Amino acid sequence: KICLLGSRGTFQLPPLCASTFVTASSVFVSTPPPATYTTTSMKPELVPQGVPDRRRFVPWVDPRSIPVYFVLVIITSLYCIYVLEHLLISEKPRSTSAWGWQGIGFHLLFLMVLYCFAQAAMVLPGSIPNTDEWRVDTPAQDEGGLGAASKPKTVETKKDRNSRRKCKWCDKFKPDRCHHCRVCRTCVLRMDHHCPWIYNCVGFRNHKYFFLLLIYTVATLQWMTWTMWPTLSKNIESEVPFQSLFLTLFGTTLGGSMALLTTAFLGFHIYLMCYAMTTIEFCEKQGARGVKANPHYRGIYENICAVLGPNPLLWLLPFSMPSGDGLTW
């Protein structure tokens, strides 16, 4: 018999209702099964079973990829306005030579933007190897055996205890400048930040693609803004269809405003690169007390090589990636 205590007294449930109540209660108070973990072949890390791992393409049904679609819509809109309205309708009848060099320069920059965007979004930033020297559950790491003598040396330690940093999610020791991303569900080597506009983390292996994406985006937007300005002035002074005036005004305003924002963002990342800092390290330095020397600073030239590669002639091209493994600095 099951009795329920109400505001007006005690009520006794019928046998059928009592059995139903017991069954429903057992469902809600039952302990969920423990989460099991499995190792994926794509990335050497532990991820919860049933949760999709970070893939090399943008998942079409994930709502977190909406910013990527927004960026693609902006790129497509600006391209159509510049090519169809500015080059073909306004510039080509007025000056064939100007139409030629403006079109060639714009398309070269635009192709570099698309390539760097695809590489920054699809190249994995790098993760911790699944070897004994990095796993926390290796007995030799804690007992001082052979593995403890051969474990990699790290500079960064925990703030509260002078001990080796480790990730409780991946169950691995962290190399220097490595941080865990809860969106990508992995530890990222030399993690700069998680960028929602490319739905990927910016880390060791795709940092150059992201930096070049900023450079070519700024160059493309500046090119569009300054070459479309005479067309906008001509459309304002002369009688043109409202559609042409609106599109040129919209394209120039959008391109100019985005050029200002991306130029400031690029300047910030140039500062970080020259002083061997990531965005996370910059934020940690701002919140830290006292002045602490950067252990990763090796001079401006070496700091640039650590991001853009060892060959200065290929710094502005998406080739000649930086040397190293992203584990030691």
Tab-separated table of C-alpha atoms in Angstrom:
chain	number	residue	atom	x	y	z
A	1	LYS	CA	0.000	0.000	0.000
A	2	ILE	CA	1.202	3.477	-0.883
A	3	CYS	CA	-0.197	6.548	0.845
A	4	LEU	CA	0.334	10.088	-0.350
A	5	LEU	CA	0.288	12.961	2.069
A	6	GLY	CA	-1.652	15.929	0.704
A	7	SER	CA	-2.724	19.283	2.041
A	8	ARG	CA	-6.126	17.899	3.077
A	9	GLY	CA	-5.132	14.558	4.482
A	10	THR	CA	-3.669	11.194	3.523
A	11	PHE	CA	-4.776	9.380	0.359
A	12	GLN	CA	-4.336	5.677	-0.370
A	13	LEU	CA	-3.617	4.667	-3.979
A	14	PRO	CA	-5.377	1.702	-5.623
A	15	PRO	CA	-3.180	-1.344	-6.297
A	16	LEU	CA	-2.890	-0.630	-10.055
A	17	CYS	CA	-1.939	2.995	-9.537
A	18	ALA	CA	0.495	2.031	-6.777
A	19	SER	CA	2.378	-0.377	-9.043
A	20	THR	CA	2.533	2.275	-11.779
A	21	PHE	CA	3.826	4.832	-9.301
A	22	VAL	CA	6.573	2.484	-8.109
A	23	THR	CA	7.660	1.711	-11.678
A	24	ALA	CA	7.809	5.403	-12.648
A	25	SER	CA	9.689	6.297	-9.494
A	26	SER	CA	12.303	3.639	-10.132
A	27	VAL	CA	12.909	5.121	-13.583
A	28	PHE	CA	13.559	8.634	-12.281
A	29	VAL	CA	15.757	7.684	-9.327
A	30	SER	CA	17.750	5.029	-11.148
A	31	THR	CA	21.459	5.732	-11.484
A	32	PRO	CA	22.581	6.290	-15.087
A	33	PRO	CA	25.152	3.868	-16.425
A	34	PRO	CA	28.763	5.037	-16.200
A	35	ALA	CA	30.143	6.706	-19.298
A	36	THR	CA	32.375	4.462	-21.333
A	37	TYR	CA	35.276	5.747	-23.375
A	38	THR	CA	36.748	4.586	-26.600
A	39	THR	CA	39.778	5.543	-28.645
A	40	THR	CA	39.119	6.866	-32.130
A	41	SER	CA	41.447	6.263	-35.045
A	42	MET	CA	41.202	9.850	-36.304
A	43	LYS	CA	42.521	11.497	-33.161
A	44	PRO	CA	44.502	9.819	-30.391
A	45	GLU	CA	42.354	10.794	-27.447
A	46	LEU	CA	39.544	9.555	-25.268
A	47	VAL	CA	36.068	10.761	-26.170
A	48	PRO	CA	32.700	9.702	-24.678
A	49	GLN	CA	31.148	6.822	-26.549
A	50	GLY	CA	28.238	7.939	-28.710
A	51	VAL	CA	29.514	11.525	-28.997
A	52	PRO	CA	30.828	12.338	-32.498
A	53	ASP	CA	34.497	13.222	-32.594
A	54	ARG	CA	35.800	16.448	-34.162
A	55	ARG	CA	35.769	15.827	-37.895
A	56	ARG	CA	37.733	17.371	-40.747
A	57	PHE	CA	34.617	18.943	-42.267
A	58	VAL	CA	31.855	21.186	-41.014
A	59	PRO	CA	28.885	19.073	-39.880
A	60	TRP	CA	25.822	20.188	-41.805
A	61	VAL	CA	23.335	19.618	-38.996
A	62	ASP	CA	25.314	21.073	-36.088
A	63	PRO	CA	23.849	24.439	-35.004
A	64	ARG	CA	27.334	25.562	-33.922
A	65	SER	CA	28.286	25.750	-37.605
A	66	ILE	CA	25.810	28.606	-38.207
A	67	PRO	CA	28.606	31.240	-37.969
A	68	VAL	CA	30.419	29.425	-40.786
A	69	TYR	CA	27.326	29.670	-42.997
A	70	PHE	CA	27.021	33.357	-42.073
A	71	VAL	CA	30.613	33.969	-43.211
A	72	LEU	CA	29.962	32.112	-46.471
A	73	VAL	CA	26.853	34.221	-47.122
A	74	ILE	CA	28.825	37.432	-46.527
A	75	ILE	CA	31.623	36.268	-48.844
A	76	THR	CA	29.173	35.305	-51.587
A	77	SER	CA	27.244	38.579	-51.284
A	78	LEU	CA	30.336	40.774	-51.487
A	79	TYR	CA	31.694	38.768	-54.413
A	80	CYS	CA	28.460	39.087	-56.389
A	81	ILE	CA	28.170	42.816	-55.696
A	82	TYR	CA	31.767	43.534	-56.683
A	83	VAL	CA	31.857	41.386	-59.815
A	84	LEU	CA	28.329	41.814	-61.156
A	85	GLU	CA	27.560	45.382	-60.134
A	86	HIS	CA	30.968	47.043	-60.011
A	87	LEU	CA	33.094	45.276	-62.631
A	88	LEU	CA	30.586	44.170	-65.255
A	89	ILE	CA	27.959	46.931	-65.088
A	90	SER	CA	29.795	50.046	-63.896
A	91	GLU	CA	33.533	49.674	-64.579
A	92	LYS	CA	33.764	47.681	-67.823
A	93	PRO	CA	31.848	50.153	-70.076
A	94	ARG	CA	33.855	53.081	-68.653
A	95	SER	CA	37.427	51.702	-68.741
A	96	THR	CA	38.431	48.309	-70.082
A	97	SER	CA	41.970	48.523	-68.676
A	98	ALA	CA	40.776	49.400	-65.169
A	99	TRP	CA	38.225	46.606	-65.352
A	100	GLY	CA	40.995	44.166	-66.284
A	101	TRP	CA	43.526	44.889	-63.541
A	102	GLN	CA	40.848	45.330	-60.881
A	103	GLY	CA	39.287	42.001	-61.789
A	104	ILE	CA	42.597	40.115	-61.873
A	105	GLY	CA	43.815	41.546	-58.562
A	106	PHE	CA	40.509	40.926	-56.833
A	107	HIS	CA	40.214	37.317	-57.978
A	108	LEU	CA	43.785	36.488	-56.945
A	109	LEU	CA	43.135	37.788	-53.440
A	110	PHE	CA	39.711	36.158	-53.321
A	111	LEU	CA	41.100	32.723	-54.241
A	112	MET	CA	43.695	33.000	-51.477
A	113	VAL	CA	40.941	33.879	-48.999
A	114	LEU	CA	38.934	30.810	-49.992
A	115	TYR	CA	41.945	28.489	-49.818
A	116	CYS	CA	43.143	29.744	-46.430
A	117	PHE	CA	39.593	29.661	-45.070
A	118	ALA	CA	39.164	26.029	-46.128
A	119	GLN	CA	42.551	25.032	-44.703
A	120	ALA	CA	42.011	26.853	-41.401
A	121	ALA	CA	38.597	25.208	-41.006
A	122	MET	CA	39.516	21.669	-42.070
A	123	VAL	CA	43.093	21.143	-40.863
A	124	LEU	CA	43.190	19.769	-37.327
A	125	PRO	CA	45.258	22.004	-35.009
A	126	GLY	CA	47.135	19.083	-33.430
A	127	SER	CA	46.525	16.977	-30.350
A	128	ILE	CA	48.536	15.136	-27.685
A	129	PRO	CA	49.983	11.803	-28.888
A	130	ASN	CA	48.508	8.656	-27.414
A	131	THR	CA	51.821	7.380	-26.041
A	132	ASP	CA	52.882	6.223	-22.595
A	133	GLU	CA	54.912	9.332	-21.865
A	134	TRP	CA	51.783	11.500	-22.059
A	135	ARG	CA	49.176	9.172	-20.516
A	136	VAL	CA	48.304	9.752	-16.872
A	137	ASP	CA	47.350	6.129	-16.208
A	138	THR	CA	50.865	4.839	-16.989
A	139	PRO	CA	52.274	3.370	-13.738
A	140	ALA	CA	55.816	4.454	-14.531
A	141	GLN	CA	54.818	8.110	-14.562
A	142	ASP	CA	53.784	8.030	-10.920
A	143	GLU	CA	56.097	5.415	-9.490
A	144	GLY	CA	59.322	6.956	-10.790
A	145	GLY	CA	60.173	4.056	-13.080
A	146	LEU	CA	61.721	4.083	-16.528
A	147	GLY	CA	58.901	6.172	-17.918
A	148	ALA	CA	59.470	8.933	-15.363
A	149	ALA	CA	63.067	9.360	-16.486
A	150	SER	CA	62.133	9.645	-20.152
A	151	LYS	CA	59.069	11.849	-19.779
A	152	PRO	CA	59.227	15.163	-21.696
A	153	LYS	CA	60.377	18.223	-19.814
A	154	THR	CA	57.816	20.986	-19.452
A	155	VAL	CA	58.103	24.556	-18.229
A	156	GLU	CA	54.491	25.275	-17.332
A	157	THR	CA	53.146	23.823	-14.065
A	158	LYS	CA	49.954	24.058	-12.077
A	159	LYS	CA	49.309	27.339	-10.322
A	160	ASP	CA	48.380	25.856	-6.938
A	161	ARG	CA	50.997	23.070	-6.911
A	162	ASN	CA	54.341	22.887	-8.623
A	163	SER	CA	53.354	19.716	-10.478
A	164	ARG	CA	52.961	18.660	-14.050
A	165	ARG	CA	49.832	19.888	-15.811
A	166	LYS	CA	47.319	17.260	-16.857
A	167	CYS	CA	43.907	17.206	-18.507
A	168	LYS	CA	41.094	15.564	-16.579
A	169	TRP	CA	39.023	15.188	-19.757
A	170	CYS	CA	41.621	13.540	-22.012
A	171	ASP	CA	43.413	11.832	-19.082
A	172	LYS	CA	46.791	12.962	-20.392
A	173	PHE	CA	49.626	15.214	-19.344
A	174	LYS	CA	49.640	18.581	-21.087
A	175	PRO	CA	52.627	19.853	-23.050
A	176	ASP	CA	53.583	23.494	-22.748
A	177	ARG	CA	51.091	25.928	-24.339
A	178	CYS	CA	48.498	23.145	-24.678
A	179	HIS	CA	44.904	23.664	-23.552
A	180	HIS	CA	41.683	21.658	-23.664
A	181	CYS	CA	38.838	22.846	-25.899
A	182	ARG	CA	35.414	21.756	-24.682
A	183	VAL	CA	33.851	22.483	-28.070
A	184	CYS	CA	36.244	20.250	-30.023
A	185	ARG	CA	36.569	17.834	-27.051
A	186	THR	CA	40.343	17.574	-27.297
A	187	CYS	CA	43.559	19.129	-26.060
A	188	VAL	CA	44.995	21.455	-28.708
A	189	LEU	CA	48.735	21.991	-29.155
A	190	ARG	CA	49.725	25.655	-28.721
A	191	MET	CA	46.077	26.595	-28.632
A	192	ASP	CA	45.416	30.210	-29.576
A	193	HIS	CA	41.627	30.217	-29.328
A	194	HIS	CA	38.516	28.457	-30.591
A	195	CYS	CA	37.181	30.378	-33.581
A	196	PRO	CA	33.429	29.934	-34.182
A	197	TRP	CA	33.742	31.531	-37.648
A	198	ILE	CA	35.705	28.520	-38.903
A	199	TYR	CA	34.252	26.033	-36.366
A	200	ASN	CA	37.738	24.902	-35.426
A	201	CYS	CA	40.457	25.607	-32.925
A	202	VAL	CA	43.429	27.707	-33.986
A	203	GLY	CA	46.481	25.762	-32.909
A	204	PHE	CA	49.936	24.646	-33.928
A	205	ARG	CA	49.138	23.036	-37.286
A	206	ASN	CA	46.652	25.576	-38.671
A	207	HIS	CA	47.831	28.819	-37.063
A	208	LYS	CA	49.583	29.947	-40.257
A	209	TYR	CA	46.447	29.330	-42.329
A	210	PHE	CA	44.408	31.411	-39.886
A	211	PHE	CA	46.978	34.222	-39.889
A	212	LEU	CA	47.129	34.283	-43.692
A	213	LEU	CA	43.327	34.233	-43.778
A	214	LEU	CA	43.341	37.482	-41.808
A	215	ILE	CA	45.967	39.029	-44.099
A	216	TYR	CA	44.178	38.170	-47.341
A	217	THR	CA	40.781	39.090	-45.905
A	218	VAL	CA	42.057	42.555	-44.964
A	219	ALA	CA	43.695	42.959	-48.380
A	220	THR	CA	40.557	41.862	-50.229
A	221	LEU	CA	38.234	44.112	-48.227
A	222	GLN	CA	40.548	47.101	-48.596
A	223	TRP	CA	40.789	46.429	-52.347
A	224	MET	CA	37.023	46.251	-52.676
A	225	THR	CA	36.372	49.373	-50.630
A	226	TRP	CA	38.835	51.676	-52.397
A	227	THR	CA	38.065	50.468	-55.933
A	228	MET	CA	34.296	50.635	-55.419
A	229	TRP	CA	34.399	54.150	-53.965
A	230	PRO	CA	34.573	55.918	-57.401
A	231	THR	CA	31.683	53.766	-58.605
A	232	LEU	CA	29.609	54.737	-55.570
A	233	SER	CA	30.379	58.438	-56.086
A	234	LYS	CA	29.386	58.189	-59.762
A	235	ASN	CA	26.118	56.426	-58.937
A	236	ILE	CA	25.243	59.069	-56.339
A	237	GLU	CA	25.885	61.987	-58.685
A	238	SER	CA	24.244	60.486	-61.778
A	239	GLU	CA	20.816	59.003	-62.358
A	240	VAL	CA	21.120	55.239	-62.016
A	241	PRO	CA	18.549	52.604	-61.082
A	242	PHE	CA	17.840	52.328	-57.384
A	243	GLN	CA	19.078	48.736	-57.377
A	244	SER	CA	22.560	49.746	-58.592
A	245	LEU	CA	22.810	52.587	-56.081
A	246	PHE	CA	21.668	50.376	-53.201
A	247	LEU	CA	24.016	47.496	-54.039
A	248	THR	CA	27.091	49.686	-54.440
A	249	LEU	CA	26.277	51.581	-51.226
A	250	PHE	CA	25.639	48.347	-49.348
A	251	GLY	CA	28.795	46.670	-50.668
A	252	THR	CA	31.047	49.650	-49.950
A	253	THR	CA	29.633	50.169	-46.454
A	254	LEU	CA	29.798	46.483	-45.523
A	255	GLY	CA	33.256	46.010	-46.996
A	256	GLY	CA	34.621	49.165	-45.351
A	257	SER	CA	33.246	48.357	-41.890
A	258	MET	CA	34.524	44.778	-42.042
A	259	ALA	CA	37.899	46.061	-43.286
A	260	LEU	CA	38.240	48.221	-40.167
A	261	LEU	CA	37.362	45.346	-37.823
A	262	THR	CA	39.588	42.780	-39.494
A	263	THR	CA	42.499	45.252	-39.727
A	264	ALA	CA	42.344	45.831	-35.966
A	265	PHE	CA	42.099	42.079	-35.368
A	266	LEU	CA	45.068	41.453	-37.646
A	267	GLY	CA	47.112	44.076	-35.802
A	268	PHE	CA	46.374	42.326	-32.511
A	269	HIS	CA	47.544	38.974	-33.880
A	270	ILE	CA	50.693	40.543	-35.344
A	271	TYR	CA	51.485	41.840	-31.855
A	272	LEU	CA	50.890	38.380	-30.358
A	273	MET	CA	53.079	36.713	-32.990
A	274	CYS	CA	55.974	39.133	-32.528
A	275	TYR	CA	55.986	38.622	-28.767
A	276	ALA	CA	55.462	34.820	-28.887
A	277	MET	CA	52.061	34.805	-27.233
A	278	THR	CA	48.740	33.196	-27.989
A	279	THR	CA	45.368	34.741	-27.236
A	280	ILE	CA	44.973	32.501	-24.182
A	281	GLU	CA	48.435	33.393	-22.894
A	282	PHE	CA	47.713	37.093	-23.440
A	283	CYS	CA	44.514	36.844	-21.393
A	284	GLU	CA	46.302	34.895	-18.655
A	285	LYS	CA	49.063	37.507	-18.563
A	286	GLN	CA	46.513	40.323	-18.206
A	287	GLY	CA	44.923	38.591	-15.222
A	288	ALA	CA	48.191	37.590	-13.541
A	289	ARG	CA	49.756	39.590	-10.736
A	290	GLY	CA	53.203	41.013	-11.253
A	291	VAL	CA	55.437	41.020	-14.303
A	292	LYS	CA	56.561	37.586	-15.493
A	293	ALA	CA	59.005	37.010	-18.323
A	294	ASN	CA	57.746	35.048	-21.321
A	295	PRO	CA	59.735	31.783	-21.442
A	296	HIS	CA	58.813	31.263	-25.124
A	297	TYR	CA	60.201	34.591	-26.412
A	298	ARG	CA	63.158	34.002	-28.759
A	299	GLY	CA	63.379	37.298	-30.632
A	300	ILE	CA	60.981	38.787	-33.158
A	301	TYR	CA	62.445	36.945	-36.152
A	302	GLU	CA	62.346	33.531	-34.461
A	303	ASN	CA	58.855	34.236	-33.131
A	304	ILE	CA	57.606	34.968	-36.646
A	305	CYS	CA	59.274	31.795	-37.940
A	306	ALA	CA	57.459	29.808	-35.243
A	307	VAL	CA	54.144	30.829	-36.842
A	308	LEU	CA	54.829	31.462	-40.552
A	309	GLY	CA	57.627	28.976	-41.187
A	310	PRO	CA	61.427	29.115	-41.502
A	311	ASN	CA	61.567	30.576	-45.049
A	312	PRO	CA	60.879	34.355	-45.122
A	313	LEU	CA	60.167	34.219	-48.865
A	314	LEU	CA	57.174	31.952	-48.188
A	315	TRP	CA	55.776	33.725	-45.149
A	316	LEU	CA	52.819	35.149	-47.089
A	317	LEU	CA	52.062	31.917	-48.958
A	318	PRO	CA	50.183	28.908	-47.529
A	319	PHE	CA	53.290	26.708	-47.790
A	320	SER	CA	56.415	26.045	-45.705
A	321	MET	CA	54.671	25.314	-42.419
A	322	PRO	CA	56.509	25.934	-39.115
A	323	SER	CA	58.934	23.258	-37.999
A	324	GLY	CA	58.613	21.219	-34.830
A	325	ASP	CA	56.017	18.902	-33.327
A	326	GLY	CA	54.111	21.371	-31.147
A	327	LEU	CA	55.021	19.451	-27.973
A	328	THR	CA	58.245	21.155	-26.894
A	329	TRP	CA	59.132	24.839	-26.954
